[in-house]
Structure formats: structure tokens, C-alpha cells
PDB file of C-alpha atoms in Angstrom:
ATOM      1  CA  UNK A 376       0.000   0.000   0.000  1.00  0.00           C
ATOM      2  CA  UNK A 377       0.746   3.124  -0.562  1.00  0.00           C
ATOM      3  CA  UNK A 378       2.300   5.106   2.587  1.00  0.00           C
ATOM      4  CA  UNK A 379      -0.069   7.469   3.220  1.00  0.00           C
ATOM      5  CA  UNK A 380      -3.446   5.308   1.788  1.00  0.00           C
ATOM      6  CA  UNK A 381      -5.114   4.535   4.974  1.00  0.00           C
ATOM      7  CA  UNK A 382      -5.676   8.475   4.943  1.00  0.00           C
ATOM      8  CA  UNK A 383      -7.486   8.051   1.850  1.00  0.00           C
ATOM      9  CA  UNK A 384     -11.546   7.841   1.173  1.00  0.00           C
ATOM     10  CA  UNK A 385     -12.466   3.906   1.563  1.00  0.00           C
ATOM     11  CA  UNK A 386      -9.200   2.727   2.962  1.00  0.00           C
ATOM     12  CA  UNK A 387      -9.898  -0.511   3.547  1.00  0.00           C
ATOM     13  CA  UNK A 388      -8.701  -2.104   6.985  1.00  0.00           C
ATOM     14  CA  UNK A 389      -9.274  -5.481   9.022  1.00  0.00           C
ATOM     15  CA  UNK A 390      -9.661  -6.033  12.471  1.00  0.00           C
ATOM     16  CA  UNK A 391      -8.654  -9.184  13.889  1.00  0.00           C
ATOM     17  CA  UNK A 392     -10.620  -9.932  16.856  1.00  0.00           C
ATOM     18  CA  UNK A 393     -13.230  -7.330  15.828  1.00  0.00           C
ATOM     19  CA  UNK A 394     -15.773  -8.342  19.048  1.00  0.00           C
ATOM     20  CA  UNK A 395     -13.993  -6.952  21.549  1.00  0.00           C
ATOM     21  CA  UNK A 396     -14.290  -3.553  22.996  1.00  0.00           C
ATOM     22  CA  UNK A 397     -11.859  -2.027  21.798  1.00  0.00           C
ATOM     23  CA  UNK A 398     -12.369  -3.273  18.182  1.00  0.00           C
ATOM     24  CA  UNK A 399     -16.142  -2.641  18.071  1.00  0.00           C
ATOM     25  CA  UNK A 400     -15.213   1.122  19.377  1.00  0.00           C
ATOM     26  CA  UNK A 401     -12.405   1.480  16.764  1.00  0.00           C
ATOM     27  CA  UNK A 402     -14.715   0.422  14.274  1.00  0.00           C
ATOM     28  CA  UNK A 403     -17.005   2.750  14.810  1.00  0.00           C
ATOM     29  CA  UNK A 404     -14.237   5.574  14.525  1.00  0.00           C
ATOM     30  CA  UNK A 405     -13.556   4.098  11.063  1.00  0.00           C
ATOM     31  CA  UNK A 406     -16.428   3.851   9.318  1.00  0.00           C
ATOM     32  CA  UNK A 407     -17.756   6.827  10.863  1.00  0.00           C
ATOM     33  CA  UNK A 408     -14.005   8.360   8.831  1.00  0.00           C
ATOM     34  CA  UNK A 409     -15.455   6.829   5.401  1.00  0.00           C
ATOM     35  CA  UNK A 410     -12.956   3.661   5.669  1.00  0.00           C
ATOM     36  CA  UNK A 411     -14.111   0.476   4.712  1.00  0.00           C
ATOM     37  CA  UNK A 412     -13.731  -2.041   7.944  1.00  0.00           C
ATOM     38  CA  UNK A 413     -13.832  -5.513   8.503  1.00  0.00           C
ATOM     39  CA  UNK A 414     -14.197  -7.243  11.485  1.00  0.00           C
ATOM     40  CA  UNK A 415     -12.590 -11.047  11.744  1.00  0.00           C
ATOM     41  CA  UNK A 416     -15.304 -12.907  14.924  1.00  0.00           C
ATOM     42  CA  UNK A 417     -15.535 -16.336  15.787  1.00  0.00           C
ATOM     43  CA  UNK A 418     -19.222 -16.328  16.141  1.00  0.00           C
ATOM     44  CA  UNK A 419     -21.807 -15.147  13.512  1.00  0.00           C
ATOM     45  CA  UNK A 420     -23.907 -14.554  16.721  1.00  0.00           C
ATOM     46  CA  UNK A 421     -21.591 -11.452  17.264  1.00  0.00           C
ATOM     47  CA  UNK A 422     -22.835 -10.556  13.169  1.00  0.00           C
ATOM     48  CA  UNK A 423     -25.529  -8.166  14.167  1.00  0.00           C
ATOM     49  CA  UNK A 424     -22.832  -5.866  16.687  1.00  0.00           C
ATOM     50  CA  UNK A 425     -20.084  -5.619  14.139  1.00  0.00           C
ATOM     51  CA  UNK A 426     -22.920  -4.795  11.577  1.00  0.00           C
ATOM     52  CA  UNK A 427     -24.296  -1.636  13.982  1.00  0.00           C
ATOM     53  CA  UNK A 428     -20.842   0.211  14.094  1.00  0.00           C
ATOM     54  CA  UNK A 429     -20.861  -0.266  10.010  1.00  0.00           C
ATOM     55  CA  UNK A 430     -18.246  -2.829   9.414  1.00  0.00           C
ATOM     56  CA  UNK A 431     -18.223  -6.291   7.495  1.00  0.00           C
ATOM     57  CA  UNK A 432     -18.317  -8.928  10.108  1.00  0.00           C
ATOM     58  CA  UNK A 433     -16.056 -12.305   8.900  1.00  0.00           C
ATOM     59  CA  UNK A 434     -16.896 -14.883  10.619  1.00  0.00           C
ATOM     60  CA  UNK A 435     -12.768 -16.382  10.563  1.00  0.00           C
ATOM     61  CA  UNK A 436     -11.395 -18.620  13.816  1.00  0.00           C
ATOM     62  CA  UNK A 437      -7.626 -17.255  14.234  1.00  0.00           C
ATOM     63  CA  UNK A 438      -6.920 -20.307  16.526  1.00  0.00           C
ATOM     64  CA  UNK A 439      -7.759 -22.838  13.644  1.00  0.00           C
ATOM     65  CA  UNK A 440      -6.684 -20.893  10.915  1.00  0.00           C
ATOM     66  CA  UNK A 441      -3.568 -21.387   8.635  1.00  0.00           C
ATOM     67  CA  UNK A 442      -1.005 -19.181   7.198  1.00  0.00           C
ATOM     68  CA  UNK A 443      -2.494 -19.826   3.885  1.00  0.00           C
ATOM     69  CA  UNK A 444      -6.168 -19.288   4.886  1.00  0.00           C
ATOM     70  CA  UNK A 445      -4.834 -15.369   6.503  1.00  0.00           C
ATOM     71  CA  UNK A 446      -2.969 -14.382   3.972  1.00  0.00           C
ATOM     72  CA  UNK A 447      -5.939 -14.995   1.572  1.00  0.00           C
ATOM     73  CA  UNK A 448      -8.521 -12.763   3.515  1.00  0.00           C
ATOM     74  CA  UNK A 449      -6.000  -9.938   4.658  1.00  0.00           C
ATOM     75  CA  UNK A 450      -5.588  -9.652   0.686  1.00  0.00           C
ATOM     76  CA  UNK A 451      -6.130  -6.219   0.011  1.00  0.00           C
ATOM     77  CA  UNK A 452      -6.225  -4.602   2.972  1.00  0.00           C
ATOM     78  CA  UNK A 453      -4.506  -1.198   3.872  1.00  0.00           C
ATOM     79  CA  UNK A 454      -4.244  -2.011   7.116  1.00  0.00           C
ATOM     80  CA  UNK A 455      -4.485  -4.413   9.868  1.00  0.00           C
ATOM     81  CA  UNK A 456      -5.279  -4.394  13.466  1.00  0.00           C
ATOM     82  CA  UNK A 457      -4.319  -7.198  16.033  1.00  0.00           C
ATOM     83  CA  UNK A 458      -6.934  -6.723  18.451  1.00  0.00           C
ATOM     84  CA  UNK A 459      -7.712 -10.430  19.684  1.00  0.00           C
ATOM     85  CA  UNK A 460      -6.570 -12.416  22.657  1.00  0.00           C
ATOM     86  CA  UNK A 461      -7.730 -15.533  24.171  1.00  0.00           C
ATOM     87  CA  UNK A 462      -8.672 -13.671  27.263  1.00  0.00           C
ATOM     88  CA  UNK A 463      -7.328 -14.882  29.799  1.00  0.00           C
ATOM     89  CA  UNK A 464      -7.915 -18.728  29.282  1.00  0.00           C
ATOM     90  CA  UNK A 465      -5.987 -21.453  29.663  1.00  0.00           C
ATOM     91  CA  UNK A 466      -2.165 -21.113  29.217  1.00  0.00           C
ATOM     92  CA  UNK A 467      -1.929 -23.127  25.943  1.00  0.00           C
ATOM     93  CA  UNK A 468      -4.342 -21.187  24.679  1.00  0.00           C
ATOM     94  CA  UNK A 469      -3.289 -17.725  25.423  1.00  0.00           C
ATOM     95  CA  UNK A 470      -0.344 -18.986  23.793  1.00  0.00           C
ATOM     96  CA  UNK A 471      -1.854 -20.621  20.766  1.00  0.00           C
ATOM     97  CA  UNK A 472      -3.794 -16.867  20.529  1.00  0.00           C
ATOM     98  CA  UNK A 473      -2.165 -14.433  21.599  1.00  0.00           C
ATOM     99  CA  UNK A 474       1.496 -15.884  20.413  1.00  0.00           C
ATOM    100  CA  UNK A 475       1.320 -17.916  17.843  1.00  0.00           C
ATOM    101  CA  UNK A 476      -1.985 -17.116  15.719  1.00  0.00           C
ATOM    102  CA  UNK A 477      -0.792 -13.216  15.769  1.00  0.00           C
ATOM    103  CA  UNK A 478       2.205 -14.496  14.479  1.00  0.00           C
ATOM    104  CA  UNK A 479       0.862 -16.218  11.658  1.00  0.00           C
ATOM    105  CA  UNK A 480      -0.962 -13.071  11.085  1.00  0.00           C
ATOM    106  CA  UNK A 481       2.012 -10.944  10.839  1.00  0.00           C
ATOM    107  CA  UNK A 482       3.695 -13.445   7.872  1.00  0.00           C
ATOM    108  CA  UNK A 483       0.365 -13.535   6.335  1.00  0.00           C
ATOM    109  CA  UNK A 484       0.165  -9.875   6.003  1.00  0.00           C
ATOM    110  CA  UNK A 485       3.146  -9.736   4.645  1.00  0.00           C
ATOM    111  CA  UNK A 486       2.557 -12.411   2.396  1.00  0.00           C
ATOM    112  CA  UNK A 487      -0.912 -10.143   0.936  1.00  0.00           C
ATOM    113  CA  UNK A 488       0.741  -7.007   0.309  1.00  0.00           C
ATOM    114  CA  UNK A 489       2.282  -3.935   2.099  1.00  0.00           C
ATOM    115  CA  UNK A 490      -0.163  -3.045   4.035  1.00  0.00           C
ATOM    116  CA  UNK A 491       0.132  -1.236   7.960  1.00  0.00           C
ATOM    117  CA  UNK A 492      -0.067  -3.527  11.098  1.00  0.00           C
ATOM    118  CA  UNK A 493      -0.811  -2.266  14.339  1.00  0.00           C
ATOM    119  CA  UNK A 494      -0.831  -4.755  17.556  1.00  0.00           C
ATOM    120  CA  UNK A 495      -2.480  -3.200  20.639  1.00  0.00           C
ATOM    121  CA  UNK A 496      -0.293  -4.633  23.197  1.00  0.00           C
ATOM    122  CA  UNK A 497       0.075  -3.581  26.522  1.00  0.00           C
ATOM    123  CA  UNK A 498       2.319  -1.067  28.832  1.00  0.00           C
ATOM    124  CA  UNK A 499       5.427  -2.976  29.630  1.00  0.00           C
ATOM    125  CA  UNK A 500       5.323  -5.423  27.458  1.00  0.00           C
ATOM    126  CA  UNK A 501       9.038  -6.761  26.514  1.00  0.00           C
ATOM    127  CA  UNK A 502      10.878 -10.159  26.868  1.00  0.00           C
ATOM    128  CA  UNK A 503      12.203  -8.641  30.781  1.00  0.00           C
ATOM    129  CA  UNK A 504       8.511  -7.991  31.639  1.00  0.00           C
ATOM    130  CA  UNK A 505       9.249  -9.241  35.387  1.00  0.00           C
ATOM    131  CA  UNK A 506       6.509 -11.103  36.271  1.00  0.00           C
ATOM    132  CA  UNK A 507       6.970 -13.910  38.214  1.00  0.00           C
ATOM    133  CA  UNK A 508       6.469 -17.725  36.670  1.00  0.00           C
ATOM    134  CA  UNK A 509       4.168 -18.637  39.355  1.00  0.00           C
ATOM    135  CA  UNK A 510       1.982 -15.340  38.357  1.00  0.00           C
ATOM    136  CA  UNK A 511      -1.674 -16.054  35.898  1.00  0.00           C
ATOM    137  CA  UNK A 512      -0.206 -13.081  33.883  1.00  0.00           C
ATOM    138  CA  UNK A 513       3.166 -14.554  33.102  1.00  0.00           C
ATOM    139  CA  UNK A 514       2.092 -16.725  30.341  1.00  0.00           C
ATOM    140  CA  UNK A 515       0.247 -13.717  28.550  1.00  0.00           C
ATOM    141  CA  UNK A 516       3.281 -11.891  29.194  1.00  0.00           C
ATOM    142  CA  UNK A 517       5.944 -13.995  27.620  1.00  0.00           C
ATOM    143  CA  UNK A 518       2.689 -14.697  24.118  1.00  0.00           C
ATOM    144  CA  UNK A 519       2.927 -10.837  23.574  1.00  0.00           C
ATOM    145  CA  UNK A 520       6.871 -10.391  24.007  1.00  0.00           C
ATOM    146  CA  UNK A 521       7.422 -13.191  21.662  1.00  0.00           C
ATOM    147  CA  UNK A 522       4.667 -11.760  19.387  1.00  0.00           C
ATOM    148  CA  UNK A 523       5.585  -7.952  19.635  1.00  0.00           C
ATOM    149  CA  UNK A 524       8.978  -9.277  18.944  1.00  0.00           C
ATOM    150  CA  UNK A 525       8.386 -11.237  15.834  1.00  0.00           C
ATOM    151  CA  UNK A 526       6.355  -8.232  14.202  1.00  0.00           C
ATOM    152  CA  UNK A 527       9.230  -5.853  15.328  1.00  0.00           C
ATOM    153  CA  UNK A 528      11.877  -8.060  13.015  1.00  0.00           C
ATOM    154  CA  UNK A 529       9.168  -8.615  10.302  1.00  0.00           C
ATOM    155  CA  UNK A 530       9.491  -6.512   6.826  1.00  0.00           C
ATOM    156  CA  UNK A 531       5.862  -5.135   7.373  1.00  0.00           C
ATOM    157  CA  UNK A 532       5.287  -1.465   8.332  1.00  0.00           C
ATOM    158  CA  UNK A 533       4.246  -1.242  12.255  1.00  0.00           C
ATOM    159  CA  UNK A 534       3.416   0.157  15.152  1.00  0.00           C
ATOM    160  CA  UNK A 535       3.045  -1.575  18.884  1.00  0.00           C
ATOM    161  CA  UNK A 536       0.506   0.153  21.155  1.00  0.00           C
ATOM    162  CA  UNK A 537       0.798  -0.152  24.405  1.00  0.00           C
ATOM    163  CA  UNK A 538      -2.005   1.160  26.499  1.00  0.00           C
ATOM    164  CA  UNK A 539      -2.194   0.840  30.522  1.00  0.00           C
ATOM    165  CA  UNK A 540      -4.867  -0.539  32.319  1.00  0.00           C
ATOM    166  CA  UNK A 541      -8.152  -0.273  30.384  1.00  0.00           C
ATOM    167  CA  UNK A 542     -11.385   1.847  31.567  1.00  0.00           C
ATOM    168  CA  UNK A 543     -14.801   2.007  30.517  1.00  0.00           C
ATOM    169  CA  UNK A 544     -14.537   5.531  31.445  1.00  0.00           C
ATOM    170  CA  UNK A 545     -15.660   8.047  28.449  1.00  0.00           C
ATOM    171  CA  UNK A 546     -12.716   9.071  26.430  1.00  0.00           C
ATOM    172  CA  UNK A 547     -11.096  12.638  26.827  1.00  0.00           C
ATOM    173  CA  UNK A 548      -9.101  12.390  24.015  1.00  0.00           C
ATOM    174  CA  UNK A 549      -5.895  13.085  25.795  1.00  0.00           C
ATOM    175  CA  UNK A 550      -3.269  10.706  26.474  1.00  0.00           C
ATOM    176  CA  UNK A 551       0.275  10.673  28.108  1.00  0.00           C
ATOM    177  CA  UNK A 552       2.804   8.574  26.005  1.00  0.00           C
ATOM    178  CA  UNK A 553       5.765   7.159  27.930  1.00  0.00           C
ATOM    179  CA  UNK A 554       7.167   7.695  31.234  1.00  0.00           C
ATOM    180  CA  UNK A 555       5.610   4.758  33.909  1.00  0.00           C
ATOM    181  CA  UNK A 556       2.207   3.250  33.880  1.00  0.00           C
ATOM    182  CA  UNK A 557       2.322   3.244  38.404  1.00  0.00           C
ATOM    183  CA  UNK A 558      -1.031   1.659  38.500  1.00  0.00           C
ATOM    184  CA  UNK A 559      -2.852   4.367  35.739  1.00  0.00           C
ATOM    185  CA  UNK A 560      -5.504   3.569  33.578  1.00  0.00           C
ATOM    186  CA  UNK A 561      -6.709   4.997  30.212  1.00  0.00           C
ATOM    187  CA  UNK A 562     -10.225   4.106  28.568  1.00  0.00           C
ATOM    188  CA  UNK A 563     -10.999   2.046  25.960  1.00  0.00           C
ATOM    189  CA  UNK A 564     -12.323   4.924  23.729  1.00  0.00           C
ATOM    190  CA  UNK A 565      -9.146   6.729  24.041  1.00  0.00           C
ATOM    191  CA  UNK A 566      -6.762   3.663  22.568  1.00  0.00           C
ATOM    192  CA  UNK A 567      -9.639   2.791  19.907  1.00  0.00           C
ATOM    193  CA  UNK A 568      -8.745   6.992  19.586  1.00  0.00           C
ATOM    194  CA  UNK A 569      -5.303   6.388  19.627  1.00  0.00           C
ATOM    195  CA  UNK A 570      -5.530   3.072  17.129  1.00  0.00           C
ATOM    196  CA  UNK A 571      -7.126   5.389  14.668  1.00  0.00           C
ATOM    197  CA  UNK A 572      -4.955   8.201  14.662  1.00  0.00           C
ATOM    198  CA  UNK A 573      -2.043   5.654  14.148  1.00  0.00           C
ATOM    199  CA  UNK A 574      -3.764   4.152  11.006  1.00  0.00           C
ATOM    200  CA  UNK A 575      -4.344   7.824   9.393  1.00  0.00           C
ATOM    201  CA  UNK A 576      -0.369   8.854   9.973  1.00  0.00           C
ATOM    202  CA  UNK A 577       1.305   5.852   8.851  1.00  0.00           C
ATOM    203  CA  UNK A 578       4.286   7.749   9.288  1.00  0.00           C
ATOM    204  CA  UNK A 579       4.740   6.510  12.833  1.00  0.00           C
ATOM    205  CA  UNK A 580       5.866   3.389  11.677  1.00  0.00           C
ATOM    206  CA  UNK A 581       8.368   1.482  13.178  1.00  0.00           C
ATOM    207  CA  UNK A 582       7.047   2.797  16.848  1.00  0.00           C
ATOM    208  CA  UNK A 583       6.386   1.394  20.110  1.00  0.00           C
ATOM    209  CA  UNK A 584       4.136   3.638  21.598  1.00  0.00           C
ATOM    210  CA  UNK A 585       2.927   2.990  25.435  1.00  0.00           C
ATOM    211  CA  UNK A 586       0.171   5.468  27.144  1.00  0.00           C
ATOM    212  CA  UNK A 587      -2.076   6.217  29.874  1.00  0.00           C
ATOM    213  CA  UNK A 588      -4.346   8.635  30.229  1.00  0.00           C
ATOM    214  CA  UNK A 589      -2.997  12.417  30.254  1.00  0.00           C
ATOM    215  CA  UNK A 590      -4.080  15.654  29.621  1.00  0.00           C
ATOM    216  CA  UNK A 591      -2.312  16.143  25.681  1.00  0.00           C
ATOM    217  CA  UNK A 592      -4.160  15.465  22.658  1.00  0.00           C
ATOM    218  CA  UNK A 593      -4.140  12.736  21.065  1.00  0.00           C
ATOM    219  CA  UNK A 594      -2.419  14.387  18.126  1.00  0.00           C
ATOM    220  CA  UNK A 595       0.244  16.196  19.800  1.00  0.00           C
ATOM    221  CA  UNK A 596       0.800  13.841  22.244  1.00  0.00           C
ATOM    222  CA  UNK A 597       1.762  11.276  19.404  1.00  0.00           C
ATOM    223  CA  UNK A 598       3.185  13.718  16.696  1.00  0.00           C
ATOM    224  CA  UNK A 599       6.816  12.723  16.073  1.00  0.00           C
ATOM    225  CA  UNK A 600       9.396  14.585  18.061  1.00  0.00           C
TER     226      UNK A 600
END
């Protein structure tokens, strides 16, 4: 893609894991911006809600899918937004999710075409993340430091978002980027805010950008230094 085509009229972009709150919020941004979205679910029962922020639900099982089978619906999209996770089941799961499907989603992309991928993440997120084995959160831990890891080394065009702790608070629409999470928070509609600022200035490529809740725009707060 082009570098600058997400900011054009009917950019089309997928979002994998397009049920969750974040997704169905971001979404909503999008198509409300004239882009065309679709939404990979697991369940046609979740149809109808992907379908009331204006996006195409596909009804596509990450989990089960193959390199093959991704790379053959992410054809022709501008962009594409991890957004999934196995939410906090089992460990083989999380890592069968949240590791190695968005994995196979990051070759796959590259496989279709050119196009943007942003992975929301989380705040702290590395391979020295610190938390203990014996800890529920260490297996998710070491899925997205192996996953935000492959995608850094891949030859797509990225950006790794990592919000803190998520809200359902309303959005402000301001946002502090760096410095330490300390137990903040930052709602859902600001990093579905955030996601879709990244996708119109693709130019932020190649950044790792972690956030909480502040008092800058959105737009300043991420404009390259």
C-alpha cells in the first residue's frame, strides 16, 4: 500500500478480533471516517454488533486458521489491526492466541501485500517484563513479548501500542505517552482513539508507543518529536 493510503476515502482495513471492545469502538471511529472495515469474529452470533458500528463482520477462527487461509482474507487490505486475545484462558491457549496465531498473522500480512499492522499490546510489554512464573499473567506476558517481537523483526510497516490498564470511562481524548504506567488507567475509547490516529499517519511506523491517560491530545501527544 501506498504510505499514506489509509488516509485516503475507503481505505480498507481489518480487524482481527473485531468483538472486543476495543475493536467494536475502533470500528465505529472508522467507518464513521469513510474507511471500509472488517471485522474477523468467531461467532456469527456477534454478526448483528459488528454490523451496527458499520463494518463487514467475517466470521474467521484465528486459533484454527492457517497461514495460507490469513494471507488470503487480509488480501487487500490497507491495514491491519491485532486486536484479539484468548482472554485470559488457559495457558496453551493464550499462547496458541495471543502468540502464535498473531504471528501467523504478521507473515500472512506480509505475504498479501504492504499493508500497515498495528498490535495493541500492553504497557510494559518486553521479553524482561518481570513477572513472576508462578503469576496467571506470566504466560500472557511472555505470548505478547514473543509476538511484539516477531512483528518488530518482520518486513511489514508497524506500530506496537501499548495502552495501561483499560477503563470504561468516556474518552477525553488526551493521552500521556511514555514515562511509567504506576497503577494508571486509560479508557478504551481513548486507545480505539489512539488506534485510529495511528492508522491515518502511517508515518509513525516502526514505533512502540505505550500510554495512559494524560491531559495532551491525542495528536500532539503522538506527533513525532
Amino acid at each position: 500500500m501506498a504510505p499514506d493510503a489509509v488516509n485516503d476515502p475507503k481505505a480498507s482495513v481489518t480487524i482481527i478480533g473485531g468483538h472486543g471492545k476495543i475493536a467494536l469502538r475502533l470500528a465505529g471511529l472508522l467507518t464513521d471516517a469513510g474507511h471500509d472495515v472488517t471485522s474477523w469474529i468467531r461467532s456469527a452470533d456477534q454478526g448483528p454488533d459488528i454490523e451496527a458500528v458499520g463494518a463487514t463482520p467475517a466470521v474467521l477462527d484465528v486459533e484454527q486458521m492457517s497461514g495460507e487461509e490469513m494471507a488470503a482474507a487480509l488480501a487487500g487490505a490497507d491495514a491491519v489491526v491485532w486486536s484479539a486475545g484468548a482472554g485470559g484462558g488457559s495457558p496453551e491457549r493464550t499462547l496458541a492466541v495471543d502468540r502464535d496465531a498473531a504471528i501467523r498473522s504478521m507473515d500472512a500480512a506480509a505475504r498479501s501485500g504492504d499493508p500497515l499492522y498495528v498490535m495493541v499490546s500492553y504497557f510494559g510489554a518486553r521479553t524482561d517484563h518481570g513477572v513472576p512464573e508462578d503469576n496467571p499473567f506470566h504466560t500472557y506476558a511472555e505470548a505478547k513479548a514473543a509476538a511484539d517481537g516477531h512483528l518488530r523483526a518482520s518486513a511489514l510497516r508497524w506500530v506496537v501500542l501499548g495502552p495501561s490498564a483499560l477503563t470504561d470511562d468516556t474518552g477525553t481524548g488526551r493521552v500521556e505517552v511514555g514515562g511509567d504506567a504506576g497503577g494508571r488507567s486509560v479508557s478504551r475509547d481513548d486507545v480505539a482513539a489512539v488506534v485510529a490516529h495511528v492508522l491515518d499517519h502511517p508515518e509513525l511506523a516502526g514505533s512502540t508507543i505505550e500510554f495512559t491517560s494524560g491531559d495532551t491530545p491525542i495528536g500532539e501527544a503522538l506527533s513525532p518529536a
